[in-house]
Short mmCIF file of C-alpha atoms in Angstrom, two decimals:
data_model
loop_
_atom_site.label_atom_id
_atom_site.label_comp_id
_atom_site.label_asym_id
_atom_site.label_seq_id
_atom_site.Cartn_x
_atom_site.Cartn_y
_atom_site.Cartn_z
CA MET L 212 -59.93 38.04 -13.53
CA ILE L 213 -57.24 38.46 -11.50
CA ARG L 214 -58.51 36.59 -8.63
CA THR L 215 -59.15 33.20 -10.73
CA LEU L 216 -55.35 33.63 -12.36
CA PHE L 217 -54.24 33.75 -8.34
CA THR L 218 -55.98 30.83 -7.24
CA CYS L 219 -54.75 28.79 -11.01
CA ILE L 220 -50.77 30.26 -9.92
CA LEU L 221 -51.53 28.85 -6.01
CA LEU L 222 -53.25 25.60 -7.29
CA LEU L 223 -50.08 25.19 -9.53
CA LEU L 224 -47.77 25.58 -6.94
CA ILE L 225 -49.56 23.21 -3.86
CA HIS L 226 -49.18 20.53 -7.14
CA VAL L 227 -45.48 21.34 -7.76
CA LEU L 228 -44.56 21.35 -3.73
CA THR L 229 -46.20 18.20 -3.14
CA ALA L 230 -45.02 16.35 -5.95
CA GLN L 231 -41.17 17.35 -4.77
CA ASP L 232 -42.79 16.00 -1.92
CA ASP L 233 -43.45 12.45 -3.01
CA LEU L 234 -40.50 12.63 -5.27
CA LEU L 235 -38.43 12.73 -1.74
CA ALA L 236 -40.26 10.18 -0.41
CA ASP L 237 -39.27 7.96 -3.57
CA LEU L 238 -35.48 8.67 -3.51
CA GLN L 239 -35.52 8.20 0.59
CA ALA L 240 -37.28 5.17 -0.05
CA GLU L 241 -34.44 3.64 -2.97
CA GLU L 242 -31.92 4.85 -0.02
CA GLU L 243 -29.71 1.50 0.57
CA PRO L 244 -29.50 1.11 4.53
CA THR L 245 -26.79 2.71 6.31
CA GLN L 246 -24.02 0.43 7.71
CA ASN L 247 -21.79 1.03 9.97
CA ILE L 248 -18.62 -1.03 10.07
CA THR L 249 -16.50 -0.58 13.25
CA THR L 250 -12.64 0.25 12.90
CA ALA L 251 -9.59 0.51 14.58
CA THR L 252 -10.56 -1.74 17.63
CA PHE L 253 -7.13 -1.98 18.43
CA LYS L 254 -4.10 0.42 16.99
CA GLY L 255 -1.78 -2.83 15.87
CA THR L 256 -2.42 -6.53 14.31
CA ARG L 257 -0.41 -7.14 17.79
CA ILE L 258 -2.23 -6.72 21.35
CA ILE L 259 1.16 -7.39 23.15
CA ASN L 260 2.79 -10.79 22.47
CA GLY L 261 -0.76 -12.00 21.63
CA HIS L 262 -2.39 -11.12 17.56
CA SER L 263 -5.35 -8.59 17.76
CA ILE L 264 -8.26 -9.31 15.66
CA GLU L 265 -6.77 -6.42 13.13
CA THR L 266 -5.73 -7.16 9.60
CA ARG L 267 -3.82 -4.67 7.00
CA ASP L 268 -5.31 -3.49 4.19
CA GLN L 269 -4.25 -5.09 0.77
CA GLY L 270 -1.68 -5.24 -0.81
CA THR L 271 0.49 -4.10 2.90
CA LEU L 272 3.54 -5.52 3.62
CA GLU L 273 4.21 -4.90 7.27
CA PHE L 274 8.14 -5.08 8.67
CA ILE L 275 8.01 -6.21 12.38
CA ILE L 276 11.27 -6.01 15.13
CA SER L 277 9.94 -7.81 18.50
CA HIS L 278 12.73 -7.32 21.35
CA ARG L 279 12.76 -8.73 25.23
CA PHE L 280 15.48 -8.33 26.93
CA GLY L 281 16.54 -10.42 30.09
CA THR L 282 14.58 -10.21 33.86
CA VAL L 283 14.61 -6.79 35.47
CA ASN L 284 15.51 -8.34 38.52
CA SER L 285 18.45 -10.28 37.32
CA GLY L 286 20.59 -7.80 39.03
CA ALA L 287 23.05 -4.87 38.02
CA TYR L 288 26.35 -7.02 36.46
CA GLN L 289 23.42 -8.09 34.07
CA PHE L 290 22.05 -4.61 33.90
CA TRP L 291 18.89 -5.65 35.30
CA GLY L 292 18.25 -7.38 32.16
CA LEU L 293 19.62 -4.99 29.19
CA ASP L 294 22.62 -7.08 28.50
CA GLN L 295 20.52 -10.19 27.28
CA SER L 296 18.06 -10.10 24.47
CA ASN L 297 15.84 -12.08 22.36
CA ILE L 298 14.73 -10.58 19.21
CA ARG L 299 11.89 -11.87 16.38
CA LEU L 300 12.12 -10.35 12.98
CA ALA L 301 9.03 -11.04 10.72
CA LEU L 302 7.09 -9.92 7.44
CA GLU L 303 4.17 -9.74 7.17
CA TYR L 304 1.53 -9.50 4.32
CA ALA L 305 -1.97 -8.62 3.73
CA LEU L 306 -3.33 -10.67 0.64
CA THR L 307 -6.84 -9.22 0.70
CA ASP L 308 -8.66 -6.68 3.36
CA ARG L 309 -9.36 -9.99 5.29
CA LEU L 310 -6.43 -12.46 4.78
CA MET L 311 -2.67 -12.05 6.10
CA ALA L 312 0.28 -14.48 6.11
CA GLY L 313 3.41 -13.78 7.35
CA LEU L 314 6.78 -15.03 8.08
CA GLY L 315 9.08 -14.80 11.01
CA ARG L 316 12.17 -16.10 12.80
CA SER L 317 13.21 -15.92 16.82
CA SER L 318 16.40 -15.66 18.32
CA PHE L 319 14.37 -18.35 21.14
CA GLU L 320 15.20 -21.53 20.62
CA LYS L 321 16.44 -20.53 16.91
CA THR L 322 13.00 -20.63 15.90
CA PHE L 323 11.22 -20.13 12.50
CA ASP L 324 7.37 -19.63 12.39
CA GLY L 325 4.58 -18.65 9.85
CA PHE L 326 0.95 -18.10 10.12
CA VAL L 327 -2.02 -16.82 8.30
CA LYS L 328 -4.98 -15.11 10.08
CA TYR L 329 -8.55 -14.69 8.14
CA ARG L 330 -11.10 -11.82 9.06
CA VAL L 331 -14.61 -14.05 9.69
CA LEU L 332 -16.77 -11.30 11.18
CA GLN L 333 -16.27 -7.71 11.28
CA GLN L 334 -18.78 -5.67 14.55
CA GLN L 335 -20.83 -3.37 13.27
CA THR L 336 -24.11 -1.30 13.74
CA GLY L 337 -27.16 -0.29 11.14
CA VAL L 338 -29.14 -2.60 8.83
CA LYS L 339 -26.67 -5.79 10.11
CA LYS L 340 -26.05 -6.08 13.76
CA VAL L 341 -22.94 -7.68 14.24
CA PRO L 342 -21.80 -7.11 18.02
CA VAL L 343 -17.57 -8.69 17.61
CA SER L 344 -15.27 -9.18 15.01
CA ILE L 345 -13.78 -12.96 14.70
CA THR L 346 -10.25 -13.22 13.51
CA TRP L 347 -9.02 -16.80 12.95
CA PHE L 348 -5.46 -18.06 13.40
CA SER L 349 -3.43 -20.51 12.73
CA SER L 350 0.35 -20.84 13.39
CA ALA L 351 2.82 -23.41 12.85
CA THR L 352 6.81 -23.24 14.02
CA ILE L 353 9.96 -25.13 13.79
CA LYS L 354 12.61 -25.11 16.46
CA THR L 355 16.24 -25.96 14.95
CA LEU L 356 18.28 -25.35 18.44
CA LYS L 357 20.33 -28.22 18.43
CA ARG L 358 20.47 -31.03 20.75
CA PHE L 359 23.52 -32.16 22.89
CA ASP L 360 22.02 -34.75 25.17
CA GLY L 361 21.92 -37.65 22.65
CA TYR L 362 17.59 -37.99 22.14
CA PRO L 363 17.58 -38.50 18.50
CA ILE L 364 14.98 -36.58 16.81
CA ASP L 365 13.15 -35.95 13.33
CA PHE L 366 11.95 -33.19 11.39
CA THR L 367 8.79 -33.23 12.82
CA ASP L 368 9.72 -33.79 16.15
CA ARG L 369 10.70 -29.99 16.17
CA MET L 370 7.02 -28.59 14.86
CA ALA L 371 4.32 -27.16 16.69
CA VAL L 372 0.93 -26.06 15.79
CA THR L 373 -1.26 -23.44 17.41
CA HIS L 374 -4.81 -22.44 16.33
CA GLN L 375 -7.37 -19.09 17.77
CA ALA L 376 -10.46 -17.61 17.57
CA LEU L 377 -9.73 -13.66 18.26
CA ILE L 378 -13.04 -12.28 19.27
CA ALA L 379 -13.18 -8.94 19.91
CA ARG L 380 -15.69 -6.01 20.56
CA LYS L 381 -15.08 -2.10 20.56
CA ILE L 382 -17.28 -1.07 23.61
CA THR L 383 -16.36 2.68 23.63
CA PRO L 384 -14.13 4.69 21.13
CA ALA L 385 -11.75 4.71 24.26
CA LEU L 386 -12.20 0.23 25.36
CA SER L 387 -11.79 -2.78 23.09
CA LEU L 388 -11.88 -6.18 24.81
CA GLN L 389 -10.95 -9.66 23.26
CA ILE L 390 -10.84 -13.07 24.41
CA THR L 391 -8.95 -15.35 22.51
CA PRO L 392 -9.33 -19.60 23.10
CA SER L 393 -6.39 -21.16 22.22
CA TYR L 394 -5.22 -24.70 21.52
CA THR L 395 -1.63 -25.57 20.85
CA PHE L 396 -0.43 -28.88 20.15
CA TYR L 397 3.97 -30.00 20.75
CA GLU L 398 5.22 -33.23 18.28
CA LEU L 399 7.90 -33.75 20.97
CA VAL L 400 6.88 -33.70 25.15
CA GLU L 401 10.14 -33.82 27.20
CA GLU L 402 10.77 -35.81 30.19
CA ASN L 403 8.99 -32.39 32.75
CA GLU L 404 6.35 -32.14 30.68
CA THR L 405 2.84 -33.55 31.53
CA SER L 406 0.90 -33.08 27.88
CA ASP L 407 1.55 -32.73 24.14
CA HIS L 408 -1.09 -30.17 24.44
CA VAL L 409 -2.26 -26.80 25.82
CA TRP L 410 -5.47 -25.30 25.96
CA ALA L 411 -5.60 -21.73 27.51
CA LEU L 412 -8.07 -18.80 26.97
CA GLY L 413 -6.18 -15.33 26.50
CA VAL L 414 -8.22 -12.12 27.45
CA GLY L 415 -6.60 -9.02 26.63
CA GLY L 416 -7.92 -5.34 26.03
CA ARG L 417 -6.55 -1.67 25.52
CA MET L 418 -7.68 2.00 26.81
CA LYS L 419 -7.05 4.74 24.45
CA VAL L 420 -5.71 7.84 26.68
CA SER L 421 -5.12 9.94 23.53
CA LYS L 422 -5.32 9.89 19.87
CA ARG L 423 -2.04 8.08 19.37
CA VAL L 424 -1.47 6.09 22.84
CA THR L 425 -3.35 3.47 24.62
CA ILE L 426 -2.72 0.98 27.60
CA ASN L 427 -2.57 -2.67 26.83
CA ALA L 428 -2.64 -6.06 29.20
CA GLU L 429 -3.30 -9.57 28.28
CA TYR L 430 -3.15 -12.76 30.25
CA PHE L 431 -2.95 -16.01 28.80
CA PRO L 432 -4.06 -18.80 31.67
CA GLN L 433 -3.48 -22.40 30.82
CA LEU L 434 -6.77 -24.87 30.89
CA VAL L 435 -4.26 -27.61 30.96
CA ASP L 436 -1.07 -28.48 32.81
CA LYS L 437 1.80 -28.62 30.73
CA GLY L 438 4.33 -29.20 33.29
CA SER L 439 5.59 -28.04 36.95
CA GLN L 440 7.48 -25.67 35.30
CA TYR L 441 5.60 -23.23 33.46
CA LEU L 442 3.41 -20.50 34.16
CA ASP L 443 0.77 -18.37 32.52
CA ALA L 444 2.08 -15.06 30.83
CA PHE L 445 0.85 -11.65 31.44
CA ALA L 446 1.61 -8.53 30.42
CA ILE L 447 1.18 -5.03 30.31
CA GLY L 448 2.15 -2.26 27.42
CA VAL L 449 1.83 0.97 26.06
CA ASP L 450 1.44 1.34 22.37
CA ILE L 451 2.40 4.47 20.81
CA GLU L 452 1.47 5.77 16.99
CA THR L 453 3.52 7.61 14.94
CA GLY L 454 2.33 7.96 11.14
CA GLY L 455 3.39 4.44 9.63
CA HIS L 456 4.86 3.03 12.69
CA VAL L 457 2.96 1.74 15.80
CA PHE L 458 5.86 1.60 18.77
CA GLN L 459 4.67 -0.87 21.50
CA LEU L 460 6.51 -1.05 24.54
CA GLN L 461 5.67 -3.80 27.57
CA LEU L 462 6.45 -5.07 30.73
CA THR L 463 5.99 -9.11 30.82
CA ASN L 464 7.03 -12.59 31.96
CA ALA L 465 7.19 -14.48 28.72
CA THR L 466 10.43 -14.39 26.73
CA ALA L 467 9.08 -16.49 23.49
CA MET L 468 7.41 -13.99 20.96
CA ILE L 469 5.49 -16.92 19.31
CA GLU L 470 1.53 -18.14 20.30
CA LYS L 471 3.53 -21.94 20.79
CA GLY L 472 6.33 -20.20 23.24
CA PHE L 473 4.90 -17.44 25.52
CA ILE L 474 1.05 -19.35 25.79
CA GLY L 475 3.00 -23.06 27.20
CA GLU L 476 6.44 -22.39 27.89
CA THR L 477 6.75 -19.83 29.92
CA THR L 478 8.98 -20.24 32.91
CA ASN L 479 8.96 -17.08 34.66
CA ASP L 480 6.90 -15.32 37.03
CA PHE L 481 5.55 -11.79 36.75
CA PHE L 482 4.48 -11.24 40.13
CA ASN L 483 8.33 -12.95 41.60
CA GLY L 484 9.73 -9.95 39.56
CA ASP L 485 10.65 -11.89 36.58
CA ILE L 486 9.54 -9.35 34.06
CA HIS L 487 11.36 -8.70 30.83
CA PHE L 488 11.15 -5.53 29.41
CA GLY L 489 10.48 -5.45 25.36
CA PHE L 490 9.04 -3.42 22.66
CA ASN L 491 7.89 -4.28 19.43
CA ILE L 492 8.29 -1.88 16.09
CA SER L 493 6.55 -2.29 13.15
CA ARG L 494 6.62 -0.13 9.56
CA ALA L 495 3.50 -0.78 6.92
CA PHE L 496 4.83 -0.30 3.43
CA GLN L 497 2.02 -0.23 0.45
CA ILE L 498 3.65 -2.40 -2.17
CA GLY L 499 0.25 -3.76 -3.84
CA ASN L 500 -2.62 -3.08 -5.54
CA ARG L 501 -5.86 -2.79 -3.35
CA ASP L 502 -9.44 -3.98 -5.11
CA ARG L 503 -11.44 -1.11 -4.29
#
């Protein structure tokens, strides 16, 4: 009798454990496959002069102040460039997590600029493998600097447009690289310019040295000769993240802080000492609701 009861209890226990294993297997089968989206490829929306693939979270308003001082080889009289300064002020807003737009004004050539930026693909692993992130960027500028040579120009002559495909990969948690095929069209060609358009292939990257600090580099070689006076833009810098701020320090041969300027209108030679010290300061504010 006891043996029979023990056997029944044992069989019941085996049945319960087997049923639990089957239930766990069914639950695991019903689980959605994992999908890991890569984030923080770069600390901010700029590598140095040029945009990175990053866009802000929906509802984020970012205020950016950019400075480029004079060249450091201008000597003590110009306080090694610090007596001279170009500035750009900008407001940039994220309409969605993928789409943002911005407006800015530069003292360089008294230029107004606007852009839109859309994140097409995001690097990810798991059930869906995407090896790179891709963001599309388009901007338009209007130069309002007065001319005193008597040459008649209309509104469109003051304009330039730039289109870029920003393609980046976060190779390791510390190392990110980006290539940036770029096209810029200038409505007005000056006498010393050979082309009204410039193709360039930008390359840039960052190396993370601590939780809040990265070292960045950027180079925009032109693929079409726009004029003998124009050179390729090169820059190196450091990003420092402090809460809601990203503080970028850089050395560059580019005076302008917008694409049509540093890609196609740089006149200084970095390796000849024509180096501008500069910085970008950004502050983000969450002012809109996020669709989560």
